[in-house]
Structures are given as structure tokens and as C-alpha cells.
CSV table of C-alpha atoms in Angstrom, one decimal:
chain,number,residue,atom,x,y,z
A,2,MET,CA,0.0,0.0,0.0
A,3,TYR,CA,1.2,3.5,-0.9
A,4,ASP,CA,2.4,5.5,2.2
A,5,PRO,CA,2.8,9.3,1.7
A,6,ARG,CA,5.7,9.2,4.2
A,7,MET,CA,7.7,7.3,1.6
A,8,LEU,CA,7.8,10.4,-0.7
A,9,GLU,CA,8.8,12.6,2.2
A,10,ASP,CA,11.6,10.2,3.0
A,11,VAL,CA,12.8,10.4,-0.7
A,12,LYS,CA,12.7,14.2,-0.5
A,13,LEU,CA,14.9,14.2,2.6
A,14,ARG,CA,17.5,11.8,1.2
A,15,ALA,CA,17.6,13.0,-2.4
A,16,THR,CA,18.8,16.5,-1.8
A,17,GLY,CA,20.9,18.4,-4.4
A,18,ARG,CA,21.3,21.7,-6.2
A,19,LEU,CA,20.0,22.7,-9.6
A,20,ILE,CA,22.7,24.5,-11.6
A,21,ALA,CA,21.7,27.2,-14.1
A,22,ASN,CA,23.4,27.2,-17.5
A,23,TYR,CA,22.5,30.3,-19.6
A,24,ALA,CA,24.4,30.0,-22.9
A,25,LEU,CA,21.5,28.3,-24.7
A,26,PRO,CA,18.7,30.4,-23.0
A,27,HIS,CA,20.5,33.6,-24.1
A,28,GLN,CA,20.8,32.3,-27.6
A,29,LEU,CA,17.1,31.3,-27.7
A,30,ALA,CA,16.2,34.7,-26.4
A,31,ALA,CA,18.2,36.3,-29.2
A,32,LYS,CA,16.4,34.2,-31.8
A,33,HIS,CA,13.1,35.2,-30.3
A,34,PHE,CA,13.9,38.9,-30.4
A,35,ALA,CA,15.3,38.7,-33.9
A,36,ALA,CA,12.0,37.0,-35.1
A,37,ARG,CA,10.0,39.8,-33.5
A,38,VAL,CA,12.1,42.5,-35.3
A,39,LYS,CA,11.3,40.8,-38.7
A,40,ASP,CA,7.6,40.6,-37.9
A,41,ILE,CA,7.5,44.3,-36.9
A,42,GLU,CA,9.3,45.4,-40.1
A,43,ILE,CA,7.0,43.3,-42.3
A,44,ALA,CA,3.9,44.6,-40.6
A,45,ASN,CA,5.0,48.2,-41.1
A,46,ARG,CA,6.7,47.8,-44.5
A,47,HIS,CA,4.6,50.5,-46.2
A,48,GLN,CA,4.1,52.7,-43.1
A,49,PRO,CA,5.8,56.0,-42.5
A,50,PHE,CA,8.3,56.2,-39.6
A,51,GLY,CA,6.3,55.8,-36.4
A,52,GLU,CA,6.0,54.5,-32.8
A,53,PHE,CA,6.8,50.9,-34.0
A,54,TRP,CA,10.4,52.1,-34.4
A,55,ASN,CA,10.8,51.9,-30.6
A,56,ASP,CA,9.9,48.2,-30.7
A,57,ILE,CA,12.4,47.6,-33.5
A,58,ARG,CA,15.2,49.3,-31.5
A,59,THR,CA,14.2,47.4,-28.3
A,60,TYR,CA,14.2,44.0,-30.0
A,61,VAL,CA,17.4,44.5,-32.0
A,62,THR,CA,19.2,45.7,-28.9
A,63,GLY,CA,17.9,42.7,-27.0
A,64,THR,CA,19.2,40.4,-29.8
A,65,ILE,CA,22.7,42.0,-29.8
A,66,LEU,CA,23.0,41.8,-26.0
A,67,SER,CA,21.7,38.2,-25.8
A,68,SER,CA,23.8,36.9,-28.7
A,69,ALA,CA,27.0,38.3,-27.2
A,70,SER,CA,26.0,37.0,-23.7
A,71,ALA,CA,25.4,33.6,-25.2
A,72,MET,CA,29.0,33.5,-26.6
A,73,GLU,CA,30.4,34.4,-23.3
A,74,ALA,CA,28.2,32.1,-21.2
A,75,PHE,CA,29.1,29.2,-23.5
A,76,ILE,CA,32.9,29.5,-23.0
A,77,ASN,CA,32.4,30.1,-19.3
A,78,GLU,CA,30.4,26.9,-19.1
A,79,CYS,CA,33.0,25.0,-21.0
A,80,PHE,CA,35.7,26.0,-18.5
A,81,LEU,CA,33.4,25.3,-15.4
A,82,LEU,CA,32.1,21.9,-16.6
A,83,PRO,CA,32.8,19.5,-13.7
A,84,ASN,CA,35.5,17.0,-14.7
A,85,GLY,CA,35.6,18.7,-18.1
A,86,GLU,CA,38.6,18.5,-20.3
A,87,LEU,CA,39.3,22.3,-19.9
A,88,ARG,CA,39.0,22.3,-16.1
A,89,ASN,CA,41.3,19.2,-15.9
A,90,ARG,CA,44.0,21.1,-17.9
A,91,ILE,CA,44.2,23.8,-15.1
A,92,SER,CA,46.3,22.7,-12.1
A,93,ASN,CA,44.9,25.2,-9.6
A,94,PHE,CA,41.5,26.0,-11.0
A,95,GLU,CA,40.4,28.2,-8.1
A,96,ALA,CA,43.4,30.6,-8.5
A,97,GLU,CA,43.8,30.4,-12.3
A,98,PHE,CA,40.2,30.8,-13.2
A,99,TRP,CA,38.7,32.9,-10.3
A,100,GLY,CA,41.8,34.6,-9.1
A,101,ARG,CA,42.6,38.4,-9.3
A,102,ASN,CA,44.2,38.0,-12.8
A,103,GLY,CA,42.3,34.8,-13.6
A,104,ILE,CA,40.8,33.5,-16.8
A,105,GLU,CA,37.4,34.7,-15.7
A,106,ARG,CA,38.5,38.3,-16.2
A,107,LEU,CA,39.6,37.9,-19.8
A,108,SER,CA,37.5,39.3,-22.6
A,109,ILE,CA,35.1,37.0,-24.4
A,110,LEU,CA,37.3,36.1,-27.4
A,111,ALA,CA,40.5,35.9,-25.2
A,112,LYS,CA,38.7,33.2,-23.2
A,113,TYR,CA,38.1,31.2,-26.4
A,114,ASN,CA,41.7,31.5,-27.5
A,115,HIS,CA,43.0,30.7,-24.0
A,116,ALA,CA,40.8,27.5,-24.0
A,117,LEU,CA,42.1,26.5,-27.5
A,118,ARG,CA,45.7,27.0,-26.4
A,119,LEU,CA,45.1,24.8,-23.3
A,120,LEU,CA,43.8,22.1,-25.5
A,121,ASP,CA,46.7,22.4,-28.0
A,122,LYS,CA,44.4,23.7,-30.7
A,123,PRO,CA,45.0,26.6,-33.2
A,124,GLU,CA,43.6,30.0,-32.2
A,125,LEU,CA,40.4,31.4,-33.7
A,126,LYS,CA,42.3,33.5,-36.3
A,127,ASP,CA,43.9,30.3,-37.7
A,128,ILE,CA,40.7,28.2,-37.6
A,129,ASP,CA,38.1,30.6,-39.1
A,130,GLY,CA,39.1,34.2,-39.6
A,131,ALA,CA,35.7,35.3,-40.9
A,132,ALA,CA,33.9,33.9,-37.8
A,133,LEU,CA,36.4,35.7,-35.6
A,134,ALA,CA,36.0,39.0,-37.4
A,135,HIS,CA,32.2,38.8,-37.1
A,136,ALA,CA,32.4,37.9,-33.4
A,137,GLN,CA,34.8,40.8,-32.8
A,138,ALA,CA,32.3,43.2,-34.5
A,139,LEU,CA,29.4,41.8,-32.5
A,140,VAL,CA,31.3,42.2,-29.2
A,141,GLY,CA,32.3,45.8,-30.2
A,142,LEU,CA,28.6,46.6,-31.0
A,143,ARG,CA,27.5,45.1,-27.7
A,144,ASN,CA,30.1,47.1,-25.8
A,145,THR,CA,29.0,50.3,-27.5
A,146,LEU,CA,25.4,49.7,-26.5
A,147,VAL,CA,26.2,48.7,-22.9
A,148,HIS,CA,28.6,51.6,-22.4
A,149,PHE,CA,26.7,54.0,-24.7
A,150,LYS,CA,28.1,57.5,-25.1
A,151,PRO,CA,26.2,59.9,-27.4
A,152,LEU,CA,28.6,61.5,-29.8
A,153,TYR,CA,27.6,65.2,-30.3
A,154,ASP,CA,31.1,65.9,-31.8
A,155,ALA,CA,32.9,64.1,-34.5
A,156,PRO,CA,33.0,60.3,-34.2
A,157,ARG,CA,36.0,58.9,-32.3
A,158,ASP,CA,38.5,56.7,-34.0
A,159,THR,CA,37.2,53.7,-32.1
A,160,GLN,CA,33.7,54.4,-33.3
A,161,LEU,CA,34.9,54.8,-36.9
A,162,GLU,CA,36.8,51.5,-36.7
A,163,LEU,CA,33.7,49.7,-35.3
A,164,GLU,CA,31.6,51.1,-38.1
A,165,GLN,CA,34.1,49.9,-40.7
A,166,ASN,CA,34.1,46.4,-39.1
A,167,LEU,CA,30.3,46.2,-39.0
A,168,ARG,CA,30.0,47.4,-42.6
A,169,ALA,CA,32.4,44.6,-43.6
A,170,CYS,CA,29.9,42.1,-42.1
A,171,SER,CA,27.5,43.1,-44.9
A,172,PHE,CA,24.1,42.8,-43.1
A,173,PRO,CA,21.2,45.0,-44.3
A,174,LEU,CA,20.9,48.3,-42.4
A,175,SER,CA,17.8,50.0,-41.2
A,176,GLN,CA,15.3,51.2,-43.8
A,177,TYR,CA,14.3,54.0,-41.4
A,178,HIS,CA,17.7,55.6,-40.8
A,179,GLY,CA,20.0,56.6,-43.6
A,180,ALA,CA,23.6,57.8,-43.8
A,181,GLU,CA,22.8,61.0,-41.9
A,182,SER,CA,22.0,59.0,-38.7
A,183,ASP,CA,24.4,57.7,-36.1
A,184,PHE,CA,25.6,54.3,-37.3
A,185,VAL,CA,24.2,52.5,-34.2
A,186,LEU,CA,20.8,53.7,-35.3
A,187,GLN,CA,21.4,52.3,-38.8
A,188,CYS,CA,22.2,49.0,-37.2
A,189,MET,CA,18.7,48.7,-35.7
A,190,SER,CA,17.4,46.3,-38.3
A,191,SER,CA,16.2,42.8,-38.8
A,192,GLY,CA,19.4,42.3,-40.9
A,193,CYS,CA,21.6,43.2,-37.9
A,194,ALA,CA,19.5,41.0,-35.6
A,195,ASP,CA,19.8,38.0,-37.8
A,196,TRP,CA,23.5,38.6,-38.2
A,197,ALA,CA,24.0,38.7,-34.5
A,198,VAL,CA,22.3,35.4,-34.0
A,199,ARG,CA,24.3,33.8,-36.8
A,200,THR,CA,27.5,35.2,-35.5
A,201,SER,CA,27.1,33.8,-32.0
A,202,ALA,CA,26.1,30.4,-33.4
A,203,ASP,CA,29.1,30.3,-35.8
A,204,LEU,CA,31.7,31.1,-33.1
A,205,VAL,CA,30.3,28.4,-30.8
A,206,ARG,CA,30.2,25.9,-33.7
A,207,VAL,CA,33.8,26.6,-34.6
A,208,PHE,CA,35.0,26.1,-31.0
A,209,ALA,CA,32.9,22.9,-30.5
A,210,ASP,CA,34.0,21.4,-33.8
A,211,GLN,CA,37.7,21.9,-32.8
A,212,THR,CA,37.4,20.7,-29.2
A,213,ARG,CA,34.3,18.4,-29.1
A,214,ILE,CA,33.2,20.2,-25.9
A,215,GLN,CA,29.5,20.9,-25.4
A,216,THR,CA,28.7,19.8,-28.9
A,217,ASN,CA,25.1,19.2,-28.0
A,218,VAL,CA,24.7,22.8,-26.9
A,219,ALA,CA,26.5,24.1,-29.9
A,220,GLU,CA,24.1,22.2,-32.2
A,221,ALA,CA,21.2,23.7,-30.4
A,222,PHE,CA,22.6,27.2,-31.0
A,223,GLN,CA,22.2,26.8,-34.8
């Protein structure tokens, strides 16, 4: 006969902790935001500039931030995977990863290259230069949005370099903001959103193909 106390006993003995991984949720959020941008642009294709622009900017911004966050969360999860190959290559993980000058403090792409070196693999520039260039542009755009500074004077050299790098990525710019607008505004488009999602997926794929780490997650990114 079933005794409810049996379930309570299992609850007491089967204690544990649920660990949150966020690389894939960030990427799925980016995909969702990018799809919303496309829907809004299609719905307002023949409409004059209006309030819907605020929704476009919101969702494109969300796509960019989430895509870049997915790239960083993925490599962090690769390092932190219990008994994972990367973690086992680090003799004093607490100090070398979490320490004052540890791996955790490196930039996103520096973490990928550090991981590849630990695994005796070529660096990103030698594996897929195009994927690296797109990822650098995405991180630069993310940083510009996160640390945004309105430019009332002439654009700074760093902004001009970022614009050049983004133009080289060849995604369609906004149909609502032309050359007279700040380039960040020109990037608020479904073309940019789709590019951000692809860029994150491509970088993760390149890394996973080389290392065979978290390949199931990398496949779900696509």
C-alpha cells in the first residue's frame, strides 16, 4: 500500500542543487527577439516612420546583447564543466580561473583563445578568420550599447573602426535611418539582428568542432 511518508523520505534523502546554465537560453532569447524584429518590419513595411520604431530598436538591442552574452556564457560553461577537459588542464582552478588576474577576467574572445591553447588547438584566427571578425564586431557593438556615449562631436577613432568592421559584415541596415544618422541607429534592423544570432552560433560551432566540448549545446545554437 502507498504511504505518503515514503515520498517525504525520498525528498529528505535526495537533496541536491540545480545549476543554471545560460548560454542556450541567451541564444534562444536572441532568436526570439530577432524574429520579433522581422515581424514588426514586415507589418510596417509601407508605413511612415512611427512608434513601431521603438519596438524595433528594443528587440534589435535585445538580440545583440543576448547573442554576445550567449557567446560568453558558452565558453564560461566549457571552463566550469565538472570534470571537463578544460578544467582538468588547469592545475589550480580556483586561482587560475577565479583569481585576481584569472581567466574569468579575460575578454570573451580571449577566453576562447585561451581555451584553445590549453587544448593544444589553433587559435580562432587560424581556424576561421571570418567567424572571428564577425564575433569581434558583435562584441564591439554590444560594448557600444552597454557603455553607450552619445557623440555630439565628430566620431572617435574607435567608433569609426567599429563602423568599418560592421559594414564589412554586410548585413542589411535600417530602412528607417540613412547615412545622416548615427551608425548605431542604422544597425537597428532585422538584418543586424539575424546577423548577431548567426555570429554567435558560428563562433560556438567553430569552437565545438575543434574541441568536441559541449557539442550538443553548440548544435542547439544553430
